[in-house]
XYZ file of C-alpha atoms in Angstrom:
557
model
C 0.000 0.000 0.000
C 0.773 3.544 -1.105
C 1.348 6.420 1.568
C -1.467 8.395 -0.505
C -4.704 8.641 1.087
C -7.427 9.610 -1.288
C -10.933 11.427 0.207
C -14.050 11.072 -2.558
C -17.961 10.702 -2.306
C -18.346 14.136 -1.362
C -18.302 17.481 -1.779
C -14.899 19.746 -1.145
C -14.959 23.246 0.520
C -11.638 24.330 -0.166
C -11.564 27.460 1.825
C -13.507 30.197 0.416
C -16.397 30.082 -1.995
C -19.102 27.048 -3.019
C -17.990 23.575 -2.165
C -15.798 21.414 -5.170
C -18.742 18.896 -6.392
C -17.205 15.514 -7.719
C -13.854 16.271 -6.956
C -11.354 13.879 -4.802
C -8.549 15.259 -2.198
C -5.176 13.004 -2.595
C -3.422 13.371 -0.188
C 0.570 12.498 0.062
C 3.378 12.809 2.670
C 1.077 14.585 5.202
C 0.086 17.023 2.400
C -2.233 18.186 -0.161
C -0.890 16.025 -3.251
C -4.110 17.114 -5.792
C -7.359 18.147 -5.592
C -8.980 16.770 -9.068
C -12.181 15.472 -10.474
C -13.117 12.205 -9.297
C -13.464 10.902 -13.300
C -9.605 11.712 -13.118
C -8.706 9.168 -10.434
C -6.827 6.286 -11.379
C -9.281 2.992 -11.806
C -6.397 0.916 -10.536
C -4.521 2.263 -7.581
C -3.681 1.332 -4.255
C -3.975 4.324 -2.271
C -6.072 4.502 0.572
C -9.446 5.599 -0.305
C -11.866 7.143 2.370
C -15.528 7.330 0.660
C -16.961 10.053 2.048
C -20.913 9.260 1.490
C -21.711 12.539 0.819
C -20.218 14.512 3.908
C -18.345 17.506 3.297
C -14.409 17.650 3.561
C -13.275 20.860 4.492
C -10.012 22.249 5.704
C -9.343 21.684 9.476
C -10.866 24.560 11.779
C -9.057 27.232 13.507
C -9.983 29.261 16.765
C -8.929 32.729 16.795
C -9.564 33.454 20.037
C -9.396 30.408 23.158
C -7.982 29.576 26.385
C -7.538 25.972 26.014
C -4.973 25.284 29.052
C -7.591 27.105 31.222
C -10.276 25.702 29.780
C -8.595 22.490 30.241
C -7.944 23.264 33.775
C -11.431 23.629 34.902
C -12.670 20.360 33.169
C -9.905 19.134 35.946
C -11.598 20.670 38.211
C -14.834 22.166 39.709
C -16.841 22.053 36.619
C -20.215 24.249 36.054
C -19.931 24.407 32.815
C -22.994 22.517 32.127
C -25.441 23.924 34.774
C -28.765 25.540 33.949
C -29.696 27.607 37.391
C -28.625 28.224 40.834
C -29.692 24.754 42.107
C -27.940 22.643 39.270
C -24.407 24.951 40.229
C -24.869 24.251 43.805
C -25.558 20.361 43.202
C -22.379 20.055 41.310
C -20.420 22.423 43.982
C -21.531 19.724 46.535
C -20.622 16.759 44.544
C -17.463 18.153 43.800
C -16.711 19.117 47.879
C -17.606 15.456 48.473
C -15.813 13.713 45.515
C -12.701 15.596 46.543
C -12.787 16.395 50.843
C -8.866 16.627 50.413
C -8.974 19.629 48.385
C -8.158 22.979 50.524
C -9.533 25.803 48.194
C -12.696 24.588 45.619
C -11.303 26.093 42.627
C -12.967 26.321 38.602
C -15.473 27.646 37.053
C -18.405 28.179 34.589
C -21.192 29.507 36.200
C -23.871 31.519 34.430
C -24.456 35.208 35.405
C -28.182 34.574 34.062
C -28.438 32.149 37.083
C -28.647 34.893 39.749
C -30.601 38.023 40.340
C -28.441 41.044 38.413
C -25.683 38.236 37.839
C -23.950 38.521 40.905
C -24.570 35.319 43.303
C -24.201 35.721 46.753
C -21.480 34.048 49.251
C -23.853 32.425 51.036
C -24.550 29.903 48.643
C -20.572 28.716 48.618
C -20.511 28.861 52.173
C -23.150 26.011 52.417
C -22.299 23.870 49.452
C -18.574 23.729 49.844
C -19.049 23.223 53.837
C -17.169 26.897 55.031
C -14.307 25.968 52.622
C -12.380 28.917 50.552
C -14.003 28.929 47.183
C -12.905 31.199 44.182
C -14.993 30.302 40.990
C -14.905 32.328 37.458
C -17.745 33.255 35.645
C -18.526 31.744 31.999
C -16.863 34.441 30.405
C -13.806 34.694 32.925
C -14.969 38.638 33.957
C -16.014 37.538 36.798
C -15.155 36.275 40.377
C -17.371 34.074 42.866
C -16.201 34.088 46.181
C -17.012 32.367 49.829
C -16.915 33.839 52.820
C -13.670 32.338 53.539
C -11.616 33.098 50.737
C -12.678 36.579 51.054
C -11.444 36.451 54.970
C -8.252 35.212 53.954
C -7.323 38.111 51.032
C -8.113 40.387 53.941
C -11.197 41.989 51.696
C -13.666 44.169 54.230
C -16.158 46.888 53.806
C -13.182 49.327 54.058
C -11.550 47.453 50.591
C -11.806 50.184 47.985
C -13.049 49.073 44.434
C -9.651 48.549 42.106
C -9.965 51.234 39.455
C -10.633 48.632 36.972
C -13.242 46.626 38.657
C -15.651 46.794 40.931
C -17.223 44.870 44.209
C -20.412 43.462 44.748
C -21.677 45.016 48.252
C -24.002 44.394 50.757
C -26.128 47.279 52.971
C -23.223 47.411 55.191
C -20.631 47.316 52.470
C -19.211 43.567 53.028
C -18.373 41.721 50.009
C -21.540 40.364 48.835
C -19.580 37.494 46.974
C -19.080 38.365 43.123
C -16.029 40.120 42.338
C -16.116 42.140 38.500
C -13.520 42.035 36.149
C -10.051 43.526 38.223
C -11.703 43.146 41.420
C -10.888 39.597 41.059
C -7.212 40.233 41.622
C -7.738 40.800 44.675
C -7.694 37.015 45.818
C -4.123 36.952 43.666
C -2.061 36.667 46.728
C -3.855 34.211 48.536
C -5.393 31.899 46.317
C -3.581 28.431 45.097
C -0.478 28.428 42.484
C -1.828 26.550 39.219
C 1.141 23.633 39.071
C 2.918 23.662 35.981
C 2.298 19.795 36.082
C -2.088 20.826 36.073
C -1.146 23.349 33.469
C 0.006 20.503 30.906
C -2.566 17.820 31.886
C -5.181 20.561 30.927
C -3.044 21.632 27.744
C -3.443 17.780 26.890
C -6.710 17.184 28.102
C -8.672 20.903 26.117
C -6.054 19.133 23.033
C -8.576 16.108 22.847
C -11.408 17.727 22.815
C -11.167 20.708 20.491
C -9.605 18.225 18.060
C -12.681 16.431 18.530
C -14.635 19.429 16.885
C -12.436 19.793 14.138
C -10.360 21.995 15.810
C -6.136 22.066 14.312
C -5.047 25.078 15.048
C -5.975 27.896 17.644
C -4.357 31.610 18.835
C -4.007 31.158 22.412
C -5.577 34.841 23.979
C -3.469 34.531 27.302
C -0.159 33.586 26.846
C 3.009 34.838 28.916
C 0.977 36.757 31.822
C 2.745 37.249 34.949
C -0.531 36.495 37.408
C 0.321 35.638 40.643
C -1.788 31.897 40.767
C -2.086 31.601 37.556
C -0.108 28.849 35.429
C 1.667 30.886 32.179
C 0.417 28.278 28.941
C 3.736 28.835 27.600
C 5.451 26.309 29.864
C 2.830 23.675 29.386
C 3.242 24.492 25.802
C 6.961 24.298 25.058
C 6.639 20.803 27.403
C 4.287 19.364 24.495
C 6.529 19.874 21.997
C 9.543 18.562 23.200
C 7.380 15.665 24.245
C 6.024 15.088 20.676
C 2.264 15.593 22.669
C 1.375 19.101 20.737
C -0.459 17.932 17.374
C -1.747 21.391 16.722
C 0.039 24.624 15.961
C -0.164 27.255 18.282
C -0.382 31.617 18.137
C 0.312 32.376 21.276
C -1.055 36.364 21.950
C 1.864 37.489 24.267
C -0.198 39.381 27.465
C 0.196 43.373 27.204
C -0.668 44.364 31.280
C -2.720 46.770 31.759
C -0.828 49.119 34.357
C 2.541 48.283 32.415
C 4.343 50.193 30.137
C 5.629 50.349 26.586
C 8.971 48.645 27.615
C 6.644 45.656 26.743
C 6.795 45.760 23.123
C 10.954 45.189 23.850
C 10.159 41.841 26.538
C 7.877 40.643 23.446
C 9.720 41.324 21.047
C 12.829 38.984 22.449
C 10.686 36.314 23.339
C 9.131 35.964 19.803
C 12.241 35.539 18.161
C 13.372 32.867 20.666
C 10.551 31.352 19.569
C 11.209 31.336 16.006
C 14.582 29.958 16.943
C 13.502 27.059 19.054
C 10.344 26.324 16.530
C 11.329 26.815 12.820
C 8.499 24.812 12.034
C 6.173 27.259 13.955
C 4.692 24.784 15.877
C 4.639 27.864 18.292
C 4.297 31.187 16.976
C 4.414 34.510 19.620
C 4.192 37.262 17.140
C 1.267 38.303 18.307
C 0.450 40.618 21.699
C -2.831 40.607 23.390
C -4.239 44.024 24.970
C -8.020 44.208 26.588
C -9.464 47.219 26.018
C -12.629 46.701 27.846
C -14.760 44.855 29.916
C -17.967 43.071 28.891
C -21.569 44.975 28.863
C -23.136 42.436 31.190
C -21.344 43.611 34.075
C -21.091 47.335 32.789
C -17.934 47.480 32.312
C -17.438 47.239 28.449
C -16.677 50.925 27.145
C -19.415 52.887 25.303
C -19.982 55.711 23.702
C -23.404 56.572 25.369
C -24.631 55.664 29.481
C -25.583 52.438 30.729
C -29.135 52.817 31.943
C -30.305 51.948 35.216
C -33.408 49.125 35.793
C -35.996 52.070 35.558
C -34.427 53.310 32.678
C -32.459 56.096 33.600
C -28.980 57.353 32.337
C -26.269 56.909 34.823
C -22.943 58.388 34.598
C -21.646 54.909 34.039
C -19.830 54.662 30.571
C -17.851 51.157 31.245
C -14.296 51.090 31.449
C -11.238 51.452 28.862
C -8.777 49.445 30.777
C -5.499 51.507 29.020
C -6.123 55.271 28.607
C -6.256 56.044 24.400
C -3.678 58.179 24.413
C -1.429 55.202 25.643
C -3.032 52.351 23.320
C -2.146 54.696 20.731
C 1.107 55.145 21.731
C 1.392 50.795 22.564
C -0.019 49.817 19.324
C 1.953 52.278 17.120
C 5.569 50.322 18.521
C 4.150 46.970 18.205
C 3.094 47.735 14.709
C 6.170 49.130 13.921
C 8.531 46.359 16.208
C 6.426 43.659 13.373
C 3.983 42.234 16.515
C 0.581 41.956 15.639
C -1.863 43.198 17.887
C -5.071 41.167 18.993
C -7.090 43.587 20.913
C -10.782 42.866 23.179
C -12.915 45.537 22.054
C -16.540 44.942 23.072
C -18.502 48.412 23.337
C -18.421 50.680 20.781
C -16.297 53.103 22.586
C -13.858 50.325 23.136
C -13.999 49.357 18.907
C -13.370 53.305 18.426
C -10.261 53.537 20.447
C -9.289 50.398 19.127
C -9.642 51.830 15.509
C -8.172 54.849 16.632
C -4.777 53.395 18.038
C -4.908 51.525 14.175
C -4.903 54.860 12.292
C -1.929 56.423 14.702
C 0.292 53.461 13.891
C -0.516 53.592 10.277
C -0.062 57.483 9.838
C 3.175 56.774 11.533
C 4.488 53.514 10.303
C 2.379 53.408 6.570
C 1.295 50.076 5.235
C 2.451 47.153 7.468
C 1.837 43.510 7.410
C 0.144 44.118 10.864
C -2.876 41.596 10.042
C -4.002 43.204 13.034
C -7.464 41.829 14.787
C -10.531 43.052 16.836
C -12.207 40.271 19.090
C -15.841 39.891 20.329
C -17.002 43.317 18.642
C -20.762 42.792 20.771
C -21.442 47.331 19.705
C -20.063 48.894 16.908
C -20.915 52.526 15.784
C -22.572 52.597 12.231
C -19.671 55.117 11.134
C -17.407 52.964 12.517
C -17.526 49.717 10.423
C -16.226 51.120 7.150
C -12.876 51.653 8.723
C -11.881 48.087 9.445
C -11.882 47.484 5.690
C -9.834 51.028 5.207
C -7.445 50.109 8.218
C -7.240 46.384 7.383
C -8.487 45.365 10.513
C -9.553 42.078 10.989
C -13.066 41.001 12.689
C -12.303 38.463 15.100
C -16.037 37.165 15.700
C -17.410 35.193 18.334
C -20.794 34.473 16.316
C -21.965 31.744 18.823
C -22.679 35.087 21.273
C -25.075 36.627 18.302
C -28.365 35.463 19.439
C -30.614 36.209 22.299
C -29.915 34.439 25.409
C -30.970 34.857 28.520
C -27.531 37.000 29.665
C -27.546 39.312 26.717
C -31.978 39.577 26.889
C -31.859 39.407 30.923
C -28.156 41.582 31.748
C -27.420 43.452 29.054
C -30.102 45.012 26.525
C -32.344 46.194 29.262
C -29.376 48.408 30.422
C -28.101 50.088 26.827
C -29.866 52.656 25.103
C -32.479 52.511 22.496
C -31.463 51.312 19.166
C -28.177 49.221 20.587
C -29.925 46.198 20.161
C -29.748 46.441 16.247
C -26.240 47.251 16.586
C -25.421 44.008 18.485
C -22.516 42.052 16.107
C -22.958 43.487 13.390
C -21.368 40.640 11.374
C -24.027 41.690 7.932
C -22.798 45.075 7.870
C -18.932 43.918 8.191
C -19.388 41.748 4.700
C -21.026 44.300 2.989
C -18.219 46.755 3.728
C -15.493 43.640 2.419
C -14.068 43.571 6.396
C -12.119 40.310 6.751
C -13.169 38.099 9.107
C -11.517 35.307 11.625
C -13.611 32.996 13.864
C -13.518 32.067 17.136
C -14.923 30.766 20.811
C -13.173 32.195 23.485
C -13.834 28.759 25.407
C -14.234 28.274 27.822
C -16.468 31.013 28.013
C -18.703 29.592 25.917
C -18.938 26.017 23.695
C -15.523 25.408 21.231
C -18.209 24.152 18.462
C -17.570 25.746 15.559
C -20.491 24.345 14.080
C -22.681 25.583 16.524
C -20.422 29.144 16.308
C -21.561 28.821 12.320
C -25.180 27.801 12.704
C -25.659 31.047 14.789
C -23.524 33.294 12.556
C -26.242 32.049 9.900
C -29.387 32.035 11.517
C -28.873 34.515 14.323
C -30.814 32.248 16.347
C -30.407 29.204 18.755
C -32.193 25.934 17.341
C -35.539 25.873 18.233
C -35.569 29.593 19.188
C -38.999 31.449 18.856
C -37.454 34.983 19.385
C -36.265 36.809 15.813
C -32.434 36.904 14.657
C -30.760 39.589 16.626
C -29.998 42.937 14.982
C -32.442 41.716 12.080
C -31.803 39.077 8.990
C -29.747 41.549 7.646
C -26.568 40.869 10.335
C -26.901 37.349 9.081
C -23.448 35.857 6.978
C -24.019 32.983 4.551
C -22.774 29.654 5.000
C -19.727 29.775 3.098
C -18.323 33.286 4.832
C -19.378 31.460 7.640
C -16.921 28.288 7.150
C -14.754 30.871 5.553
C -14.056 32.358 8.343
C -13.344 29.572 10.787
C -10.636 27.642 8.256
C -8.847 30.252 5.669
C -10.233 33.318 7.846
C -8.243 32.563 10.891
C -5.432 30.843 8.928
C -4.405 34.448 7.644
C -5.317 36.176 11.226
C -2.118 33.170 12.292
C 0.229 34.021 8.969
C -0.115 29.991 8.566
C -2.308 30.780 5.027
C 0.527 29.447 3.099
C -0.021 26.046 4.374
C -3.081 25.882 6.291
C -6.549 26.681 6.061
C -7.640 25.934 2.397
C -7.631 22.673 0.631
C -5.121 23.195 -2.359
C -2.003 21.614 -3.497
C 1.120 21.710 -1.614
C -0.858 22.741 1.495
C -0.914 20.640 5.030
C -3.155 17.736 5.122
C -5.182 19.039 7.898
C -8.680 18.559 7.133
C -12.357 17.651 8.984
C -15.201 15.632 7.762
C -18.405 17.144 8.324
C -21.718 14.894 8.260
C -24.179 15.643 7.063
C -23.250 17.981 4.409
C -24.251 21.740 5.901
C -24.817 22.921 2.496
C -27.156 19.699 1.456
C -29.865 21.197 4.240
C -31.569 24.035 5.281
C -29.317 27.054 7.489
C -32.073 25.859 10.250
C -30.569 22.484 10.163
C -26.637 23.598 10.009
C -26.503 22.639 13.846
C -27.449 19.153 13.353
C -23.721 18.420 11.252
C -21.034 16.841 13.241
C -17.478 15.917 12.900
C -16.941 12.437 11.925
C -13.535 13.289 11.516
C -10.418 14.819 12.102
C -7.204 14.745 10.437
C -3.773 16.345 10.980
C -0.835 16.370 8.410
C -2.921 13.253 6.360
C -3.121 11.470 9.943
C -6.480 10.946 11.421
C -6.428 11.989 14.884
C -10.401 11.811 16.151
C -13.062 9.679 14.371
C -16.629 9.722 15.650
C -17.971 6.421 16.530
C -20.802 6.638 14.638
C -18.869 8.286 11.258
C -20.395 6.739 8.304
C -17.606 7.096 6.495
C -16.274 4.206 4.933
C -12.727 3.171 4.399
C -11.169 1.221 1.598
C -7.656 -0.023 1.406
């Protein structure tokens, strides 16, 4: 038997554009040998032939934006990931206290903010479930911080503890810590609360590995890497262990962490450790040419940046705009030197204001530096100004989308619209608006904050609607993308967003053999169906790495 592996019976997305029908995928050496019509194959030949019975081949996906060693991590450990209310969170908060009684501090997360009345839970609840033990759990989307009466004894935190300037406490009538710390405010535990072990680090590096390549998943940009937080495991270790131990299948874009309170000497610190990294990794298994700065905060904790007031629950402005973590004049300043130092710059931008500053600190460095390779990127984009969308095309900025959030949900419905000022609703991702304007787009999931899926990412970016939702698309059918910009964006999208579209993200000759089988076919349906496809599956340099156990594909030798 041949080394070539050839894929047929099905149709071909090769990137970009309307699926390949009756073409076949050969596949050599771990690459791309040919992608040519099936009449063309060879009646005699002893390849390896994979019938694909009608499911869709399509270039391996890649996440723009995840935090796979902590998502990893809290699989490990106290998991609420899959809770729908207060009592389900407590149940598994219990089960976890008895299941593990050695455990000092309950650590994890995944808890919903929809869960509890204004989304901030009280301590109370820890302090019976985990039996008086220190608990510190994250939100869903990490902005965030549950604590128990005893943690917040030992971090020293009273009524007296002023609010960090970029976050704020939960009180009670007399001031106490009610129990949910927001955004920076979770710091606050930093000195107290349990190291992350470098050993945890990799097993949930190894352990988030299995299961994004289980969706398809061959490639991601890491959106925390190389942050100096006291408790907190740096990826990079758990990374660079991987490697040398032949365990990391995927390639890696690691977004080097810009802090906050830090100064420009950063871009030099980044800088240094990039090129070490193209030294030790000529084959870019791990890439750090990119630097990750949060603008914001998120707008269901008012703290995401906008343009206009929040409003309070009777409606009323409040003086309230959110927060822009770096002042402009210094993201300016920042993203100017890391254009011009060759580091591409991945920033969070959520509110509008946020997106505007962001923009702005785009159009310093390019009146300063001119045209750059930048391939600079926005992520999460929930508010963008009307005027403002036109200038990602003219700056080359890159939408970084996280289309499973584009729908209503309970914490966007319940936490967030009720609170923003009329017509924001229609301005909520506007991904329509960013095609018709020919913005680029990347995809992807920030898990753990929310599902990895990139299928169910796609169905929403399509429909604008969970399955079996009764409520409208949000921001209209006219924010909706189609199919193929959809799977575009997830594959060859991010590929570019990494600087791996040479070799990764499109099926075409020469190119890496990483690839996904999709069944059903998500073109062969209706867009209400798109959800129902699944990876039967997944392949990395023409090796198969995950295979469903129900894949109907069927091999031939």
């Amino acid at each position: 038997m041949t080394s070539d592996i050839i894929f047929h019976g099905g149709p071909v997305f090769t990137g970009s554009g309307a699926p390949l029908e009756n073409h076949a995928v050969i596949v050599r050496g771990g690459r791309i040998a040919a992608v040519v019509p099936e009449v063309d194959l060879a009646a005699a030949s002893d390849a390896r032939r994979i019938d694909l019975r009608g499911a869709l081949l399509s270039p391996g996906f890649q996440d723009a934006h995840i935090h796979p060693v902590g998502g990893g991590i809290e699989l490990l450990q106290c998991n609420l990931t899959d809770s729908e209310n207060a009592e389900e969170t407590a149940a598994l908060i219990r089960a976890y206290f008895a299941e593990n009684p050695e455990v000092e501090w309950v650590l994890g997360g995944g808890w919903g903010m929809d869960h509890y009345p204004g989304g901030n839970p009280p301590r109370q609840l820890l302090d019976e479930a985990a039996g008086g033990r220190p608990v510190l759990l994250q939100s869903r989307d990490h902005h965030s911080t549950w604590a128990s009466t005893a943690a917040i004894e030992r971090a020293g935190i009273t009524a007296e503890t002023a609010d960090p300037e970029d976050g704020r406490i939960v009180r009670e009538a007399d001031g106490f810590p009610a129990g949910t710390f927001h955004e920076g405010a979770g710091d606050l535990f930093a000195h107290v609360r349990p190291v992350t072990s470098d050993e945890l680090a990799y097993q949930g590096l190894l352990r988030a590995q299995d299961e994004l390549i289980a969706l398809g998943i061959t490639g991601w940009q890491d959106a925390m890497v190389g942050a100096d937080v006291a408790g907190i495991a740096d990826p990079l270790g758990a990374y660079e262990r991987a490697i040398e131990e032949g365990a990391l299948k995927v390639h890696v874009v690691g977004a080097q962490w810009w802090v906050r309170d830090g100064g420009i000497e950063q871009v030099e610190r980044m800088i240094a450790r990039r090129e070490a990294a193209a030294t030790a990794h000529p084959d870019r298994r791990l890439d750090l040419g990119t630097t990750k700065i949060m603008v914001d905060g998120v707008a269901e904790n008012q703290t995401a940046a906008m343009l206009t007031p929040y409003r309070d629950g009777s409606g009323h402005d409040t003086c309230n705009h959110g927060l822009s973590f770096i002042a402009p004049e210094n993201l300016r300043r920042y993203v100017t030197a890391l254009d011009a130092a060759g580091q591409q710059v991945h920033m969070h931008a959520l509110g509008d204001r946020a997106v505007r500053e962001a923009l702005d600190a785009l159009q310093d460095a390019h009146d300063v530096n001119g045209e750059t390779d930048g391939r600079h990127h926005l992520a999460h984009l929930q508010i963008v100004a009307e005027d403002d969308v036109p200038r990602f095309a003219e700056l080359d900025a890159i939408a970084n989308i996280q289309a499973l959030w584009a729908t209503h949900e309970d914490q966007l419905d319940e936490l967030t619209l009720p609170f923003l000022q009329d017509g924001q609703e229609a301005r909520q991702y506007p991904f329509g608006d960013f095609a018709r304007e020919g913005v680029r787009f990347a995809a992807g999931s920030d898990w753990p904050v929310s599902t990895a899926d990139p299928i169910a990412a796609i169905h929403i970016a399509v429909n604008r609607t969970v399955p079996g939702s009764e409520r409208g698309p949000l921001g209209g059918e006219h924010q909706r993308l189609d199919l193929e910009t959809a799977l575009a964006a997830y594959t060859s999208g991010t590929a570019y967003v990494n600087r791996r579209e040479g070799d990764t993200g499109s099926i075409r000759e020469g190119y890496l053999a990483n690839l996904v089988v999709l069944d059903p076919n998500p073109f062969a349906g209706p867009a209400s169906e798109i959800h129902r496809t699944r990876v039967a599956s997944t392949w990395i340099e023409g090796q198969p790495v995950y295979e469903a156990e129900s894949a109907t594909t069927r091999k031939e030798s």
